[in-house]
Short mmCIF file of C-alpha atoms in Angstrom, two decimals:
data_model
loop_
_atom_site.label_atom_id
_atom_site.label_comp_id
_atom_site.label_asym_id
_atom_site.label_seq_id
_atom_site.Cartn_x
_atom_site.Cartn_y
_atom_site.Cartn_z
CA MET A 1 79.60 20.69 -56.25
CA GLY A 2 80.80 17.81 -54.10
CA VAL A 3 78.37 15.42 -55.78
CA VAL A 4 79.71 16.42 -59.19
CA GLY A 5 83.27 15.82 -58.01
CA LEU A 6 82.35 12.42 -56.57
CA PHE A 7 80.56 11.47 -59.79
CA PHE A 8 83.62 12.49 -61.81
CA LEU A 9 85.91 10.43 -59.57
CA ILE A 10 83.70 7.35 -59.94
CA ALA A 11 83.55 7.84 -63.72
CA VAL A 12 87.35 8.04 -63.92
CA ILE A 13 87.70 4.84 -61.90
CA PHE A 14 85.27 2.93 -64.13
CA GLN A 15 86.86 4.25 -67.33
CA GLN A 16 90.27 2.87 -66.39
CA GLY A 17 89.15 -0.56 -67.56
CA MET A 18 88.23 0.81 -70.98
CA VAL A 19 91.35 2.95 -71.41
CA GLY A 20 94.14 1.50 -69.31
CA LEU A 21 93.58 -2.17 -70.12
CA PRO A 22 93.77 -1.81 -73.93
CA VAL A 23 96.88 0.36 -73.63
CA ALA A 24 98.58 -2.12 -71.30
CA MET A 25 97.62 -5.07 -73.50
CA GLY A 26 98.90 -3.25 -76.59
CA GLU A 27 102.23 -2.55 -74.90
CA ALA A 28 102.44 -6.23 -73.93
CA GLY A 29 102.11 -7.24 -77.58
CA PHE A 30 98.42 -8.18 -77.72
CA THR A 31 96.30 -7.25 -80.73
CA PRO A 32 92.93 -5.45 -80.61
CA ALA A 33 91.32 -8.83 -81.34
CA ASP A 34 92.98 -10.24 -78.22
CA TYR A 35 91.54 -7.36 -76.18
CA GLY A 36 88.07 -8.03 -77.62
CA MET A 37 88.38 -11.71 -76.75
CA ALA A 38 89.42 -10.88 -73.19
CA ILE A 39 86.42 -8.59 -72.73
CA ALA A 40 84.06 -11.19 -74.27
CA VAL A 41 85.37 -14.02 -72.10
CA ASN A 42 85.07 -11.79 -69.03
CA GLY A 43 81.40 -11.18 -69.81
CA VAL A 44 80.73 -14.88 -70.28
CA LEU A 45 82.43 -15.70 -66.98
CA ILE A 46 80.36 -13.13 -65.12
CA VAL A 47 77.05 -14.26 -66.64
CA GLY A 48 77.83 -17.97 -66.43
CA ARG A 49 79.19 -18.15 -62.90
CA ALA A 50 77.83 -20.85 -60.66
CA ALA A 51 75.02 -20.30 -58.20
CA LYS A 52 75.95 -19.42 -54.66
CA PRO A 53 76.20 -22.30 -52.18
CA ALA A 54 73.15 -22.98 -50.02
CA TRP A 55 74.83 -21.68 -46.87
CA VAL A 56 75.57 -18.33 -48.57
CA GLN A 57 71.97 -18.01 -49.71
CA MET A 58 70.74 -18.87 -46.21
CA MET A 59 72.94 -16.21 -44.61
CA ALA A 60 71.82 -13.61 -47.14
CA ALA A 61 68.16 -14.45 -46.56
CA ARG A 62 68.63 -14.08 -42.80
CA ARG A 63 70.78 -10.95 -43.23
CA ARG A 64 73.46 -12.47 -41.05
CA LYS A 65 77.24 -12.45 -41.17
CA THR A 66 77.65 -15.49 -38.94
CA LEU A 67 76.05 -18.91 -39.11
CA VAL A 68 76.13 -21.52 -36.35
CA VAL A 69 76.93 -24.94 -37.81
CA CYS A 70 78.26 -28.28 -36.62
CA ARG A 71 81.95 -29.15 -37.04
CA VAL A 72 81.35 -31.29 -40.14
CA CYS A 73 79.39 -28.50 -41.84
CA HIS A 74 82.05 -25.95 -40.82
CA GLU A 75 84.78 -28.04 -42.44
CA ASP A 76 82.62 -28.59 -45.53
CA ILE A 77 82.13 -24.83 -45.91
CA HIS A 78 85.78 -23.94 -45.41
CA TYR A 79 87.43 -26.88 -47.15
CA SER A 80 85.05 -27.73 -49.98
CA GLY A 81 87.02 -28.75 -53.02
CA ARG A 82 90.01 -29.68 -50.88
CA SER A 83 90.78 -32.89 -49.03
CA GLY A 84 90.53 -31.27 -45.59
CA PRO A 85 92.17 -28.79 -43.28
CA PRO A 86 95.77 -27.87 -44.10
CA GLY A 87 98.07 -30.53 -42.67
CA GLY A 88 95.08 -32.71 -41.77
#
């Protein structure tokens, strides 16, 4: 019976996106077409997301949570897309 209850709880959680989101968007003044566009764009973003960086793939292949790297590589991993460390 516990498995059935757990399955029901998981089903309720996943259904919130299909019930709660349209209701909230409708109350905010969005049309059903706007909801459809939001769901479609979400799917495109999930399918079209960029590949994981090389260091993430390396850690996954080694089944590790930590990776020893030099200082330059450390800063590249943590500050990629930014000019450098905050205040630096």
